[in-house]
Amino acid sequence: HHPDLHNLLEQEGVPPVIYATPWFITLFASRTPLHVLLRLWSLYIQRRDDTFMPFLAVAMLAGEKSSILSAEEDEFNLAVDRAKISTLEKLKTVWKDAEALHARTPKSFTFRMSQVLGKVRERLRKPVAAGRPWADSVLARAEQER
């Protein structure tokens, strides 16, 4: 979904880890007013689909696609930073767009993502072993798959 947007941001040195990490770590709390955030979380919990969060992120970013694509050379970070869900109306639009993205995505993608999330949950239940931290090995594996 949106390879033109992805490629441009990568080319300009704005990879997803820079802009999406705060969204995922805070479940969008870093950029969303509380009343909108509580509604977003309510919808997300009711959906009962752990794999839906990336679709929300893509839909939110896609909502700013035209301004990102038309940004000046040194302003891509600022254009991406404008991507947020600031009103209930915007939440409704982003949610609908995320559902459409989810519906168009091959089921194998969400299946694989749910398997990874299941392994993460399983791993978090185990005591930490000595040696290399688990997060480092996960990040190294993700880099290899890139």
Coordinates of C-alpha atoms in Angstrom, one line a residue:
H1 CA 0.0 0.0 0.0
H2 CA 1.4 3.4 -1.0
P3 CA 4.8 2.4 -2.3
D4 CA 5.3 5.8 -3.8
L5 CA 5.0 7.4 -0.3
H6 CA 7.2 4.7 1.3
N7 CA 9.9 5.0 -1.3
L8 CA 10.0 8.8 -1.2
L9 CA 10.3 8.8 2.6
E10 CA 13.0 6.2 2.6
Q11 CA 14.9 8.1 -0.1
E12 CA 14.7 11.3 2.0
G13 CA 16.0 9.6 5.1
V14 CA 12.6 9.3 6.9
P15 CA 12.2 5.6 7.5
P16 CA 9.1 4.2 9.3
V17 CA 11.1 3.5 12.5
I18 CA 11.4 7.3 12.9
Y19 CA 7.8 8.3 12.6
A20 CA 5.8 5.1 13.4
T21 CA 7.7 4.0 16.6
P22 CA 6.1 6.7 18.8
W23 CA 2.7 5.8 17.4
F24 CA 3.1 2.1 18.2
I25 CA 4.8 2.5 21.6
T26 CA 2.1 4.8 22.8
L27 CA -0.8 3.3 20.8
F28 CA -1.2 6.7 19.2
A29 CA -1.3 8.6 22.5
S30 CA 1.6 10.7 21.6
R31 CA -0.3 12.5 18.8
T32 CA -4.0 12.2 19.7
P33 CA -6.2 14.2 22.1
L34 CA -7.5 12.2 25.0
H35 CA -11.2 12.1 24.0
V36 CA -10.3 10.9 20.5
L37 CA -7.7 8.4 21.9
L38 CA -10.2 6.8 24.3
R39 CA -12.6 6.3 21.4
L40 CA -9.8 4.9 19.2
W41 CA -8.7 2.4 21.9
S42 CA -12.4 1.4 22.5
L43 CA -12.8 0.6 18.8
Y44 CA -9.5 -1.2 18.7
I45 CA -10.3 -3.4 21.7
Q46 CA -13.8 -4.2 20.4
R47 CA -12.2 -5.2 17.1
R48 CA -10.1 -7.9 18.8
D49 CA -7.5 -7.9 16.1
D50 CA -3.9 -7.3 17.3
T51 CA -2.8 -7.0 13.7
F52 CA -4.9 -3.9 13.0
M53 CA -2.6 -1.2 14.4
P54 CA -0.3 -1.0 11.4
F55 CA -3.3 -0.5 9.1
L56 CA -4.3 2.5 11.3
A57 CA -0.8 3.9 11.0
V58 CA -0.8 3.5 7.2
A59 CA -4.3 5.0 6.9
M60 CA -3.3 8.0 9.1
L61 CA -0.1 8.6 7.0
A62 CA -2.0 8.1 3.7
G63 CA -4.4 10.9 4.9
E64 CA -1.4 13.3 4.6
K65 CA -0.1 11.7 1.4
S66 CA -0.6 14.7 -0.8
S67 CA 1.1 17.2 1.6
I68 CA 4.0 14.7 2.1
L69 CA 4.5 14.2 -1.6
S70 CA 4.5 17.9 -2.3
A71 CA 6.7 18.8 0.6
E72 CA 9.9 20.7 0.0
E73 CA 13.2 18.8 0.2
D74 CA 14.0 19.4 3.8
E75 CA 10.4 19.3 5.1
F76 CA 9.5 15.7 4.9
N77 CA 9.8 15.2 8.6
L78 CA 7.5 18.1 9.3
A79 CA 5.0 16.8 6.7
V80 CA 5.0 13.3 8.3
D81 CA 4.7 14.9 11.7
R82 CA 1.3 16.4 10.7
A83 CA -0.1 12.9 10.4
K84 CA -2.3 12.5 13.4
I85 CA -5.9 11.7 14.4
S86 CA -7.0 15.0 16.1
T87 CA -10.8 14.8 15.9
L88 CA -13.5 12.1 16.1
E89 CA -14.4 12.8 12.5
K90 CA -10.8 12.2 11.4
L91 CA -10.8 9.0 13.5
K92 CA -13.9 7.9 11.6
T93 CA -12.2 8.5 8.3
V94 CA -8.9 6.9 9.3
W95 CA -10.7 3.9 10.8
K96 CA -12.7 3.3 7.6
D97 CA -9.6 3.7 5.5
A98 CA -7.7 1.3 7.7
E99 CA -10.5 -1.3 7.4
A100 CA -10.3 -0.9 3.6
L101 CA -6.6 -1.5 3.6
H102 CA -7.0 -4.5 5.9
A103 CA -9.6 -6.0 3.5
R104 CA -7.2 -5.5 0.5
T105 CA -4.3 -7.1 2.2
P106 CA -3.5 -10.7 1.7
K107 CA -4.6 -12.9 4.6
S108 CA -1.2 -14.4 4.7
F109 CA 0.2 -11.0 5.9
T110 CA -2.1 -10.7 8.9
F111 CA -1.7 -14.4 9.6
R112 CA 2.1 -14.0 9.7
M113 CA 1.8 -10.9 11.8
S114 CA -0.5 -12.6 14.3
Q115 CA 2.0 -15.5 14.6
V116 CA 4.8 -13.0 15.3
L117 CA 2.7 -11.3 17.9
G118 CA 1.9 -14.6 19.5
K119 CA 5.6 -15.5 19.8
V120 CA 6.2 -12.1 21.3
R121 CA 3.5 -12.7 23.9
E122 CA 4.9 -16.2 24.6
R123 CA 8.4 -14.9 24.9
L124 CA 7.4 -12.1 27.3
R125 CA 5.9 -14.7 29.7
K126 CA 9.3 -16.5 29.9
P127 CA 12.1 -15.4 32.3
V128 CA 14.9 -13.4 30.6
A129 CA 17.8 -15.7 29.8
A130 CA 21.5 -14.6 30.1
G131 CA 23.3 -13.5 27.0
R132 CA 22.0 -11.4 24.2
P133 CA 18.8 -9.5 25.0
W134 CA 15.8 -10.9 23.2
A135 CA 14.8 -7.5 21.7
D136 CA 18.2 -7.3 20.0
S137 CA 17.8 -10.7 18.4
V138 CA 14.3 -9.8 17.1
L139 CA 15.6 -6.5 15.7
A140 CA 18.5 -8.3 14.0
R141 CA 16.1 -10.9 12.4
A142 CA 13.8 -8.1 11.2
E143 CA 16.7 -6.3 9.6
Q144 CA 17.7 -9.6 7.8
E145 CA 14.2 -9.9 6.4
R146 CA 14.2 -6.4 5.1

